[in-house]
Short mmCIF file of C-alpha atoms in Angstrom, two decimals:
data_model
loop_
_atom_site.label_atom_id
_atom_site.label_comp_id
_atom_site.label_asym_id
_atom_site.label_seq_id
_atom_site.Cartn_x
_atom_site.Cartn_y
_atom_site.Cartn_z
CA UNK A 1 0.13 0.17 -0.01
CA UNK A 2 1.71 3.13 -1.16
CA UNK A 3 1.52 6.64 1.22
CA UNK A 4 -0.97 8.05 -0.52
CA UNK A 5 -3.45 5.03 0.00
CA UNK A 6 -2.42 4.85 3.67
CA UNK A 7 -3.40 8.21 4.27
CA UNK A 8 -6.94 8.10 2.59
CA UNK A 9 -7.14 4.73 4.70
CA UNK A 10 -6.26 6.57 7.90
CA UNK A 11 -8.78 9.46 7.60
CA UNK A 12 -11.61 6.55 6.60
CA UNK A 13 -10.75 4.60 9.93
CA UNK A 14 -10.57 7.94 11.93
CA UNK A 15 -14.06 9.24 10.28
CA UNK A 16 -16.07 5.95 10.84
CA UNK A 17 -14.28 6.07 14.50
CA UNK A 18 -15.78 9.33 15.18
CA UNK A 19 -19.38 8.31 13.67
CA UNK A 20 -19.81 5.57 15.66
CA UNK A 21 -18.75 7.31 19.13
CA UNK A 22 -20.98 10.22 18.27
CA UNK A 23 -24.21 8.63 16.77
CA UNK A 24 -24.34 4.87 18.16
CA UNK A 25 -26.06 4.43 21.32
CA UNK A 26 -23.32 2.77 23.25
CA UNK A 27 -20.45 4.65 21.52
CA UNK A 28 -22.22 7.76 22.49
CA UNK A 29 -22.52 7.29 25.95
CA UNK A 30 -18.83 6.35 25.98
CA UNK A 31 -17.90 9.23 24.00
CA UNK A 32 -19.93 11.55 26.69
CA UNK A 33 -19.03 10.02 29.96
CA UNK A 34 -15.38 8.99 29.70
CA UNK A 35 -14.23 11.39 27.18
CA UNK A 36 -15.85 14.53 27.98
CA UNK A 37 -17.41 13.59 31.48
CA UNK A 38 -20.65 15.28 30.34
CA UNK A 39 -22.80 12.65 32.41
CA UNK A 40 -22.56 12.21 36.16
CA UNK A 41 -20.99 8.80 37.16
CA UNK A 42 -22.48 6.28 39.60
CA UNK A 43 -20.49 7.69 42.58
CA UNK A 44 -21.42 11.03 41.64
CA UNK A 45 -25.34 11.05 42.13
CA UNK A 46 -27.36 14.03 40.28
CA UNK A 47 -28.11 16.57 43.05
CA UNK A 48 -31.63 18.20 43.49
CA UNK A 49 -30.78 21.69 44.73
CA UNK A 50 -34.26 22.77 44.92
CA UNK A 51 -34.80 20.17 48.06
CA UNK A 52 -31.56 21.08 49.35
CA UNK A 53 -32.72 24.66 50.43
CA UNK A 54 -32.49 25.27 54.15
CA UNK A 55 -36.18 25.46 55.61
CA UNK A 56 -37.73 26.40 58.92
CA UNK A 57 -41.13 26.18 60.71
CA UNK A 58 -42.76 28.93 61.84
CA UNK A 59 -46.52 29.27 63.09
CA UNK A 60 -49.87 31.15 61.40
CA UNK A 61 -52.87 31.76 63.80
CA UNK A 62 -56.61 31.12 62.88
CA UNK A 63 -59.49 30.58 64.74
CA UNK A 64 -60.95 27.45 65.44
CA UNK A 65 -64.63 26.78 66.45
CA UNK A 66 -64.09 23.20 67.49
CA UNK A 67 -61.18 24.08 70.08
CA UNK A 68 -62.69 27.15 70.94
CA UNK A 69 -64.55 26.18 74.30
CA UNK A 70 -65.30 29.87 75.67
CA UNK A 71 -66.40 31.35 72.50
CA UNK A 72 -64.19 34.14 72.97
CA UNK A 73 -63.29 35.95 69.53
CA UNK A 74 -59.65 37.03 70.10
CA UNK A 75 -59.03 33.08 70.87
CA UNK A 76 -56.75 31.59 68.06
CA UNK A 77 -54.62 28.65 67.39
CA UNK A 78 -51.63 27.71 65.88
CA UNK A 79 -50.39 25.88 62.80
CA UNK A 80 -47.27 25.09 61.57
CA UNK A 81 -45.94 26.09 58.23
CA UNK A 82 -42.51 25.49 56.70
CA UNK A 83 -41.09 28.26 54.47
CA UNK A 84 -37.82 28.78 53.09
CA UNK A 85 -34.80 29.72 55.72
CA UNK A 86 -34.67 33.81 55.57
CA UNK A 87 -33.91 36.94 57.79
CA UNK A 88 -37.61 38.26 56.30
CA UNK A 89 -39.01 35.88 58.48
CA UNK A 90 -41.90 38.02 60.20
CA UNK A 91 -42.59 39.12 56.12
CA UNK A 92 -43.14 35.49 54.86
CA UNK A 93 -44.88 34.52 58.25
CA UNK A 94 -47.52 37.13 57.35
CA UNK A 95 -47.52 36.07 53.79
CA UNK A 96 -48.09 32.16 54.90
CA UNK A 97 -50.91 33.82 57.35
CA UNK A 98 -52.78 35.45 54.35
CA UNK A 99 -53.12 32.56 52.42
CA UNK A 100 -55.39 31.52 54.80
CA UNK A 101 -56.02 27.73 56.02
CA UNK A 102 -56.47 24.86 53.82
CA UNK A 103 -59.39 23.13 52.54
CA UNK A 104 -58.30 19.83 55.41
CA UNK A 105 -57.67 22.73 58.00
CA UNK A 106 -61.19 24.18 57.42
CA UNK A 107 -62.55 20.46 57.65
CA UNK A 108 -60.97 20.45 61.19
CA UNK A 109 -62.48 23.82 62.23
CA UNK A 110 -60.18 26.43 61.46
CA UNK A 111 -61.36 29.81 59.82
CA UNK A 112 -60.09 32.87 59.05
CA UNK A 113 -60.87 36.30 57.14
CA UNK A 114 -57.81 35.37 54.98
CA UNK A 115 -57.93 33.39 51.79
CA UNK A 116 -56.32 33.21 48.16
CA UNK A 117 -58.29 37.14 47.70
CA UNK A 118 -55.92 38.23 50.60
CA UNK A 119 -52.81 36.62 49.75
CA UNK A 120 -51.41 39.86 48.31
CA UNK A 121 -52.75 42.04 50.69
CA UNK A 122 -49.06 42.71 52.42
CA UNK A 123 -46.63 45.51 51.32
CA UNK A 124 -44.18 45.50 53.72
CA UNK A 125 -43.04 44.71 57.31
CA UNK A 126 -40.38 47.02 59.25
CA UNK A 127 -39.30 46.06 62.64
CA UNK A 128 -37.73 49.15 64.71
CA UNK A 129 -37.19 49.02 68.36
CA UNK A 130 -39.52 45.99 68.80
CA UNK A 131 -42.29 47.50 67.35
CA UNK A 132 -43.67 45.93 63.82
CA UNK A 133 -45.04 48.24 61.40
CA UNK A 134 -47.22 46.52 59.03
CA UNK A 135 -48.16 48.45 55.48
CA UNK A 136 -51.56 46.68 53.72
CA UNK A 137 -53.12 47.20 50.90
CA UNK A 138 -56.72 48.61 51.34
CA UNK A 139 -58.25 45.46 52.59
CA UNK A 140 -61.36 47.22 53.45
CA UNK A 141 -63.58 46.19 50.41
CA UNK A 142 -61.78 42.49 50.44
CA UNK A 143 -63.22 41.61 53.96
CA UNK A 144 -66.10 44.05 54.96
CA UNK A 145 -66.85 41.76 57.97
CA UNK A 146 -64.03 42.39 59.66
CA UNK A 147 -65.05 45.62 60.99
CA UNK A 148 -67.41 44.36 63.14
CA UNK A 149 -66.43 44.04 66.73
CA UNK A 150 -65.84 40.34 66.76
CA UNK A 151 -64.52 40.31 63.20
CA UNK A 152 -61.89 42.54 64.12
CA UNK A 153 -60.77 40.71 67.38
CA UNK A 154 -60.63 37.69 65.20
CA UNK A 155 -58.52 39.57 62.58
CA UNK A 156 -56.49 41.30 64.99
CA UNK A 157 -55.45 38.44 67.07
CA UNK A 158 -54.54 36.35 64.16
CA UNK A 159 -52.31 38.72 62.78
CA UNK A 160 -50.64 40.04 66.36
CA UNK A 161 -50.12 36.17 67.59
CA UNK A 162 -48.70 35.18 64.12
CA UNK A 163 -45.96 38.19 64.37
CA UNK A 164 -46.03 37.69 68.40
CA UNK A 165 -44.34 34.67 68.30
CA UNK A 166 -40.71 36.11 67.01
CA UNK A 167 -38.58 37.96 70.42
CA UNK A 168 -37.74 40.72 68.61
CA UNK A 169 -42.02 41.79 68.34
CA UNK A 170 -43.20 43.00 71.25
CA UNK A 171 -45.97 45.65 69.80
CA UNK A 172 -47.71 45.91 66.27
CA UNK A 173 -49.09 49.00 64.37
CA UNK A 174 -50.91 48.57 60.65
CA UNK A 175 -51.60 51.01 58.12
CA UNK A 176 -53.52 50.71 54.93
CA UNK A 177 -51.29 52.06 51.91
CA UNK A 178 -49.17 53.65 54.41
CA UNK A 179 -51.38 55.36 56.66
CA UNK A 180 -52.71 53.89 60.10
CA UNK A 181 -55.49 56.34 60.41
CA UNK A 182 -57.61 54.03 57.58
CA UNK A 183 -57.25 50.62 59.36
CA UNK A 184 -58.12 51.49 62.85
CA UNK A 185 -61.20 53.70 61.93
CA UNK A 186 -62.32 50.80 59.70
CA UNK A 187 -61.86 48.84 62.45
CA UNK A 188 -63.72 51.24 64.82
CA UNK A 189 -60.81 51.71 67.00
CA UNK A 190 -59.44 55.33 66.54
CA UNK A 191 -56.27 56.64 66.87
CA UNK A 192 -54.45 56.76 70.18
CA UNK A 193 -51.36 56.00 72.13
CA UNK A 194 -51.40 52.26 71.92
CA UNK A 195 -50.93 53.12 67.86
CA UNK A 196 -48.69 56.15 67.99
CA UNK A 197 -51.90 58.36 67.09
CA UNK A 198 -51.49 57.01 63.52
CA UNK A 199 -48.18 58.39 63.49
CA UNK A 200 -47.25 57.83 59.33
CA UNK A 201 -43.90 58.47 59.47
CA UNK A 202 -42.60 54.97 60.13
CA UNK A 203 -44.22 53.81 57.19
CA UNK A 204 -41.86 55.67 54.88
CA UNK A 205 -39.62 52.61 55.28
CA UNK A 206 -40.58 49.45 53.58
CA UNK A 207 -37.99 46.98 54.54
CA UNK A 208 -38.87 43.45 54.95
CA UNK A 209 -38.14 41.53 58.15
#
């Protein structure tokens, strides 16, 4: 075989070997795993990074007619929720609360004004000097019955107990669109020293905690 034919033979051999490695099932697997290491080896199982996120357990508080033996409107009971571990734990806890109880929890007697219609009502939470400033969207038309005497007790108790589980929160003031006065007037409580006479200034900072 002369040199020219040898070159042609070598080129053809390389061509067919490459085609085999790339296009055949076994050859392609070998090509990817052994040469380029595209696939994970058996001792390197694929990791599910979504499931590896750190989580933490918090509590949300709802009314429960089956557990409330006295009938007091402000008595609430905790339910556990698992959330992604975060420094904005107060914010995410209220977000979970505002989703309302699940259907199975409702069957167990849990109830709330909060539901799918209210899951987006939280605008911000700022904690300063052990006071949580909670800014909401205008919820008055979404849950109008919350303005009754018993309704306002239930509403406040569920929010206050959910935030009160955190040691950094000793006091809570609510606002609608950055203004506490519409919130407290809606619940027929008015502005007083308990809510800093509806001072708007703390709601200018909208950090999440």
